[in-house]
mmCIF file with all atom_site columns, C-alpha atoms in Angstrom:
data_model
loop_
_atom_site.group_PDB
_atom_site.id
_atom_site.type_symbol
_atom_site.label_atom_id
_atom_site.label_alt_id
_atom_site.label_comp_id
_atom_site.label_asym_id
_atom_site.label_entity_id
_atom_site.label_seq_id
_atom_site.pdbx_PDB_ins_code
_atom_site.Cartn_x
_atom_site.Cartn_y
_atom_site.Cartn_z
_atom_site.occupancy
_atom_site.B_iso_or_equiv
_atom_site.pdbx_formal_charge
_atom_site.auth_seq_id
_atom_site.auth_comp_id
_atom_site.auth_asym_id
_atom_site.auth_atom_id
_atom_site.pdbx_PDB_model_num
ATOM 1   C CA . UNK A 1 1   ? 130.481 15.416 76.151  1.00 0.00 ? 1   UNK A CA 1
ATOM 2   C CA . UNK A 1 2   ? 127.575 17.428 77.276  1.00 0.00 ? 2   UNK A CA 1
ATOM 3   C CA . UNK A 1 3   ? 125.940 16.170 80.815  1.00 0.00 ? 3   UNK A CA 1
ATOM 4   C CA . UNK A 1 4   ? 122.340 15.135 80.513  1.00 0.00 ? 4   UNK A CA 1
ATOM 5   C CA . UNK A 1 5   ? 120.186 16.625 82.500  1.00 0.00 ? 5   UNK A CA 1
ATOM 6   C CA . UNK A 1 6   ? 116.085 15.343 83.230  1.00 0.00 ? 6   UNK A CA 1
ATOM 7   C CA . UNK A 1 7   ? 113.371 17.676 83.312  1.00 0.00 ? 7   UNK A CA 1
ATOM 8   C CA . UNK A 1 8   ? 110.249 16.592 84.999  1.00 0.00 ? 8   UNK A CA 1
ATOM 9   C CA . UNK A 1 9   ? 107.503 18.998 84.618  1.00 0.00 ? 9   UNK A CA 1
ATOM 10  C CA . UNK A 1 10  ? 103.817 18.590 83.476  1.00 0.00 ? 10  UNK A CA 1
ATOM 11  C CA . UNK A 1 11  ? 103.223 21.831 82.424  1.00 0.00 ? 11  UNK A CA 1
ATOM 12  C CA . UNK A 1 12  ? 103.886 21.386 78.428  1.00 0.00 ? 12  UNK A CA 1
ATOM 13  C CA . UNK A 1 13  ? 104.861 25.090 78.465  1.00 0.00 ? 13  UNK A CA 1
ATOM 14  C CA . UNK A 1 14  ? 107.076 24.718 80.945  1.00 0.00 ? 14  UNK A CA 1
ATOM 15  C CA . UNK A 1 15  ? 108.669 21.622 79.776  1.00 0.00 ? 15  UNK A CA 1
ATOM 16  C CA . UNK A 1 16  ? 109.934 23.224 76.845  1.00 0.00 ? 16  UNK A CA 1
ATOM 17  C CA . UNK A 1 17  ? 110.661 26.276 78.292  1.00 0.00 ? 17  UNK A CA 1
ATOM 18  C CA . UNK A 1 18  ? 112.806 24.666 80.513  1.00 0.00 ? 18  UNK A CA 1
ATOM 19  C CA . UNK A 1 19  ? 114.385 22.400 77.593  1.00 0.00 ? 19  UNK A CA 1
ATOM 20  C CA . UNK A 1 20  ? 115.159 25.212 75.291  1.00 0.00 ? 20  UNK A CA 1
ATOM 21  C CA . UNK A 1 21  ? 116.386 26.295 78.471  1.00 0.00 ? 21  UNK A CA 1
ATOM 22  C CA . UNK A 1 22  ? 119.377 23.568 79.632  1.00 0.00 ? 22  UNK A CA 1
ATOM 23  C CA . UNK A 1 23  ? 120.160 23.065 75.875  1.00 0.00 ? 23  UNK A CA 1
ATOM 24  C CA . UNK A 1 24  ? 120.791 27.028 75.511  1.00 0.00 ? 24  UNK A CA 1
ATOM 25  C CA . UNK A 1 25  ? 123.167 26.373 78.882  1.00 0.00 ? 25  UNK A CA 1
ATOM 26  C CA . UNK A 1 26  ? 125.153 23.395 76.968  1.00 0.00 ? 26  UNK A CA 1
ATOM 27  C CA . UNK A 1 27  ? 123.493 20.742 78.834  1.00 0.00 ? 27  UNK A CA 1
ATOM 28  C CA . UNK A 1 28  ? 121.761 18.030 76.988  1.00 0.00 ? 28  UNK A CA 1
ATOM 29  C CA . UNK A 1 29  ? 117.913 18.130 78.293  1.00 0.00 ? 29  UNK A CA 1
ATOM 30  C CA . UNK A 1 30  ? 115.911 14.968 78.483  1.00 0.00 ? 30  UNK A CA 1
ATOM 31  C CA . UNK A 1 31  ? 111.882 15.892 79.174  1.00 0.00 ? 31  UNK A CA 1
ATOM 32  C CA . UNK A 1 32  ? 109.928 14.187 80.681  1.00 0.00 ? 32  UNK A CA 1
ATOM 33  C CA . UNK A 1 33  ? 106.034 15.135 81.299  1.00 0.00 ? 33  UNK A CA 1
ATOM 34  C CA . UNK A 1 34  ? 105.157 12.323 83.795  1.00 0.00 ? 34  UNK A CA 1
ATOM 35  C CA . UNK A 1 35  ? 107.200 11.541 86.992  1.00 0.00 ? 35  UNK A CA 1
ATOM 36  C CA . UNK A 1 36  ? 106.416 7.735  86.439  1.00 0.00 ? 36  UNK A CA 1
ATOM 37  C CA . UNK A 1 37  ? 107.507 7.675  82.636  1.00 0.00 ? 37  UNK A CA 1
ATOM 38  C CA . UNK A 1 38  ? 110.869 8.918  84.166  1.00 0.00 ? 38  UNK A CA 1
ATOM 39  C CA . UNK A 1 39  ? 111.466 6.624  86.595  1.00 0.00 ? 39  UNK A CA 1
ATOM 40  C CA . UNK A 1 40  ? 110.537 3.586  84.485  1.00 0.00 ? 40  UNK A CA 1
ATOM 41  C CA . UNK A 1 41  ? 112.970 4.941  81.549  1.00 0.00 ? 41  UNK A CA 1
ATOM 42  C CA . UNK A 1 42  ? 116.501 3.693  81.494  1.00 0.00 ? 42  UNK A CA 1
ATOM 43  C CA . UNK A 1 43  ? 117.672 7.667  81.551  1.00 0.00 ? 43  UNK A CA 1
ATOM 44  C CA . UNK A 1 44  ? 116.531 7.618  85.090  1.00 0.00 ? 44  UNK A CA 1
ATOM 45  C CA . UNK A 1 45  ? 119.660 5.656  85.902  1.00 0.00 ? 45  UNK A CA 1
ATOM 46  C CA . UNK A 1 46  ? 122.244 7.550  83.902  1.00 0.00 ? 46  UNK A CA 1
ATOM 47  C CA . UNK A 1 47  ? 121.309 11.328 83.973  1.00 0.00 ? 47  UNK A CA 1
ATOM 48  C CA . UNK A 1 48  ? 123.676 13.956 85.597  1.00 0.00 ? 48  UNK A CA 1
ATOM 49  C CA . UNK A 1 49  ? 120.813 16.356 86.984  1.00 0.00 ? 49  UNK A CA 1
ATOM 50  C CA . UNK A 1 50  ? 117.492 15.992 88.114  1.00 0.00 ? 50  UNK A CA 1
ATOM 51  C CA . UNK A 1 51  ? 115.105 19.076 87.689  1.00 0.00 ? 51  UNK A CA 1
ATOM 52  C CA . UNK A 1 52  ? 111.649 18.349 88.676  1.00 0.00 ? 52  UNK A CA 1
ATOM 53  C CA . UNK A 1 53  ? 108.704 20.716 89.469  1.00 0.00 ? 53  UNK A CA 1
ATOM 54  C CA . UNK A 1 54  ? 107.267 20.397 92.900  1.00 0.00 ? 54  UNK A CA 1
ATOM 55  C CA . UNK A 1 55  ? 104.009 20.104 91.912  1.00 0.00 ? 55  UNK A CA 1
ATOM 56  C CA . UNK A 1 56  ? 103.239 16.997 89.317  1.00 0.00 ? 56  UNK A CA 1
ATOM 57  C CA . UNK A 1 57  ? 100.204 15.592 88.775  1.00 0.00 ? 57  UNK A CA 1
ATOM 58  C CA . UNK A 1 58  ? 101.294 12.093 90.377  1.00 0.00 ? 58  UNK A CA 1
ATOM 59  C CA . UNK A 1 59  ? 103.399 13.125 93.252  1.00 0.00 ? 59  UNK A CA 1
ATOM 60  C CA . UNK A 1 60  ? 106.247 15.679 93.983  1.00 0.00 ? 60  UNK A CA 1
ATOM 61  C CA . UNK A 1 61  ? 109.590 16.416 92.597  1.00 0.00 ? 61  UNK A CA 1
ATOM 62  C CA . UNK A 1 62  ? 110.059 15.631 96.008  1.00 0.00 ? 62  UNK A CA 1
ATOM 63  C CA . UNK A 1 63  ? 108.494 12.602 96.504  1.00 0.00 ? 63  UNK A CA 1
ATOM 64  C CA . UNK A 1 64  ? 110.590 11.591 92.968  1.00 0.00 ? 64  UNK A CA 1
ATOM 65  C CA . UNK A 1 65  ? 113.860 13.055 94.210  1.00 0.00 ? 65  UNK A CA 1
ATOM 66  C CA . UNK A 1 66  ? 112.876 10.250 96.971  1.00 0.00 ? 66  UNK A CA 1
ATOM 67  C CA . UNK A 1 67  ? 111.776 7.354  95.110  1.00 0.00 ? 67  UNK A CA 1
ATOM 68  C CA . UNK A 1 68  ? 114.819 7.835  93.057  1.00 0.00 ? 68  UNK A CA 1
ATOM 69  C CA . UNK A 1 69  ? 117.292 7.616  96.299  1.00 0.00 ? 69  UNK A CA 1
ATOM 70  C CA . UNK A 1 70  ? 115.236 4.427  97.510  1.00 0.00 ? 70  UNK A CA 1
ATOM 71  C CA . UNK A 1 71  ? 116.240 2.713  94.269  1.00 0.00 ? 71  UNK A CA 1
ATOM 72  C CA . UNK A 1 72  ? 120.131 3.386  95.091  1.00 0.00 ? 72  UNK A CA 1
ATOM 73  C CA . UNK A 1 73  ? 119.858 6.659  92.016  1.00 0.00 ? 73  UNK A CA 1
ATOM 74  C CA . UNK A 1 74  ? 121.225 9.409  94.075  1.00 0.00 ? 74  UNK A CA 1
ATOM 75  C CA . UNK A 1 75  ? 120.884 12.184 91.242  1.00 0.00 ? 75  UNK A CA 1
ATOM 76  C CA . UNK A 1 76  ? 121.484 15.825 92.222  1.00 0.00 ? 76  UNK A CA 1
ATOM 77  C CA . UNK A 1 77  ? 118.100 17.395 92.265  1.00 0.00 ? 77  UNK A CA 1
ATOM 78  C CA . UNK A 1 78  ? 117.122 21.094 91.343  1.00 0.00 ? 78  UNK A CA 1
ATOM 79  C CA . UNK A 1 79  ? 113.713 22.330 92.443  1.00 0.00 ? 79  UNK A CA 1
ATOM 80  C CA . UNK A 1 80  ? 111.596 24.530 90.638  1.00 0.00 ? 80  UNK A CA 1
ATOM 81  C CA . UNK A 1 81  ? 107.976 25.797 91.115  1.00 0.00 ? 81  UNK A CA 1
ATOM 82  C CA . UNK A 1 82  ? 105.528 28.206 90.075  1.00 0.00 ? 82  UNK A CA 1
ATOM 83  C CA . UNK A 1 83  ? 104.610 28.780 93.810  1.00 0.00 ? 83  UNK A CA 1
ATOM 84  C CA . UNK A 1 84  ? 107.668 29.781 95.530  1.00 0.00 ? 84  UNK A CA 1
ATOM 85  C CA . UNK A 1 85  ? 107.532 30.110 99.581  1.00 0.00 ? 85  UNK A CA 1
ATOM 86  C CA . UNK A 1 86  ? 110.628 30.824 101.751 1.00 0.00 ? 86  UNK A CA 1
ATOM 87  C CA . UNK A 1 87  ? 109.952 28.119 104.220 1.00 0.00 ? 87  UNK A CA 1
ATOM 88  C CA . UNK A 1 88  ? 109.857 25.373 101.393 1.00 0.00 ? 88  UNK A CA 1
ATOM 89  C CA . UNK A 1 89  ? 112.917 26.554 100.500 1.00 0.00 ? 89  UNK A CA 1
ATOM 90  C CA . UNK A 1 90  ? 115.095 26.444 103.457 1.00 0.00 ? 90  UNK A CA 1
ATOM 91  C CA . UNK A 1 91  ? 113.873 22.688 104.243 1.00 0.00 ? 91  UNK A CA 1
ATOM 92  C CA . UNK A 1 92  ? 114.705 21.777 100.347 1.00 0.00 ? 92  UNK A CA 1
ATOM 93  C CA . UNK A 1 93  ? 118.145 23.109 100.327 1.00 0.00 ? 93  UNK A CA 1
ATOM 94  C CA . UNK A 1 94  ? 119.019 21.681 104.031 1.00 0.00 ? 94  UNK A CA 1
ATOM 95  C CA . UNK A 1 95  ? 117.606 18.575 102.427 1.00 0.00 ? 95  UNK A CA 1
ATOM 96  C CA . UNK A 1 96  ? 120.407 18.306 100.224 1.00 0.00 ? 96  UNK A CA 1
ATOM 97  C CA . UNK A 1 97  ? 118.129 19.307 97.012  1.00 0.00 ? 97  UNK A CA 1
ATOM 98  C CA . UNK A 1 98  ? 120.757 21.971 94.701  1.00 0.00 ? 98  UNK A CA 1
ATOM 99  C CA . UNK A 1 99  ? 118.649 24.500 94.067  1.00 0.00 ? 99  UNK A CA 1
ATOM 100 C CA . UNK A 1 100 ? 115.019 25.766 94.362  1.00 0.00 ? 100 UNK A CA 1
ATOM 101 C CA . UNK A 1 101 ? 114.201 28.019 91.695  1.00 0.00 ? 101 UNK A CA 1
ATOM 102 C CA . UNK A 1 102 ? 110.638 30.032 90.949  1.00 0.00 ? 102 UNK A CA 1
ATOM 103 C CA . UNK A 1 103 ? 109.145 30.342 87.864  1.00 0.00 ? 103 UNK A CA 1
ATOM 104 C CA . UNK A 1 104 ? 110.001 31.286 84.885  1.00 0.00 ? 104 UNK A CA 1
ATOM 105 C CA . UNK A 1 105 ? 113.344 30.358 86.090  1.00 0.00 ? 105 UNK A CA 1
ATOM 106 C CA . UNK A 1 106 ? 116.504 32.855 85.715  1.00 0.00 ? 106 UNK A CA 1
ATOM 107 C CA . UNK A 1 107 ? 118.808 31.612 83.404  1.00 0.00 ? 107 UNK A CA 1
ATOM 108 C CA . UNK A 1 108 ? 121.967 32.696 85.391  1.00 0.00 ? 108 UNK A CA 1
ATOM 109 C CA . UNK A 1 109 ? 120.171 30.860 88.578  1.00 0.00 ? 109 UNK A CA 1
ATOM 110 C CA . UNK A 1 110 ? 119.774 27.737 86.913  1.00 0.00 ? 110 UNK A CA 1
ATOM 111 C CA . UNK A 1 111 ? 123.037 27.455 85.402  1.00 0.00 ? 111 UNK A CA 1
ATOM 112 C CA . UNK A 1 112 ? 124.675 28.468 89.180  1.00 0.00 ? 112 UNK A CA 1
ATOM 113 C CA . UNK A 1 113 ? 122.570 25.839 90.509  1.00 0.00 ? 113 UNK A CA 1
ATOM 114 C CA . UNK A 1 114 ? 123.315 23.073 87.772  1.00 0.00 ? 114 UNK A CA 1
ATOM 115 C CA . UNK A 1 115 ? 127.633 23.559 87.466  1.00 0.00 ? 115 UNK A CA 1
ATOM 116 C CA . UNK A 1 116 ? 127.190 23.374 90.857  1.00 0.00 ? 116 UNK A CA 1
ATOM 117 C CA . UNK A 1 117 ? 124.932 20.130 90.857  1.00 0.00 ? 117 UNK A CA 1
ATOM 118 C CA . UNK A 1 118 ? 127.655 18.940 88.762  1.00 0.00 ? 118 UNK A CA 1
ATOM 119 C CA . UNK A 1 119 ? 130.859 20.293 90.425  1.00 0.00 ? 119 UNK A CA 1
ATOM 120 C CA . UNK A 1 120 ? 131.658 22.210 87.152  1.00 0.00 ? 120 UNK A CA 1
ATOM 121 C CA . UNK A 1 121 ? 132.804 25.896 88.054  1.00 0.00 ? 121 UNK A CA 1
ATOM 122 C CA . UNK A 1 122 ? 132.755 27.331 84.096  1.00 0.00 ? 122 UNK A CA 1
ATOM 123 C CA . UNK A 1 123 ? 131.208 26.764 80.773  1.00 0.00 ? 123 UNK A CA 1
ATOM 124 C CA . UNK A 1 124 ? 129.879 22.849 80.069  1.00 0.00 ? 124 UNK A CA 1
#
């Protein structure tokens, strides 16, 4: 069984990008191109992996990654953004996110960052 992962990203490029992406990896994407559709969907409860952009139009895929914990859904979250800074990046990973990836995201990157998000060490 393939793990599901969500992909949160209002960028309609970049959404499919990204689920071409996980499904090419042997993950099962689920996209999503509002943060709010995602948390009011039933898959919000029952994904494997979270990867959100940082900048939505709503709020962060940090403020999500959040909302999601205060609801008792502790997901493992991947960053990614278009605007990648070094300082963001050490206080997302020491903030227990699993990865923070720039755009167009590296397919070996994101595959390190999602076996690890779900403790697999080879192919899905």
């Amino acid at each position: 069984m393939r793990k599901t992962v969500a992909i949160v990203d209002d960028d309609p490029a970049a959404l499919a990008a990204l689920g071409g992406l996980v499904d090419a990896l042997g993950y099962r994407p689920l996209c999503f191109s509002d943060p709010a559709d995602f948390l009011a969907s039933e898959q919000a409860r029952s994904v494997d992996v979270l990867v959100a952009d940082i900048r939505l139009r709503d709020f962060s895929g940090i403020v999500l990654h959040r909302r999601l914990r205060a609801e008792g859904i502790d997901v493992p979250t991947i960053l990614v953004t278009a605007y990648p800074d070094e300082a963001t990046s050490r206080r997302a990973l020491r903030s227990g996110f699993h990865g923070y990836l720039a755009k167009p995201v590296v397919p070996e990157e994101l595959l390190a960052c999602l076996r690890r998000a779900t403790g697999q060490s080879g192919p899905t």
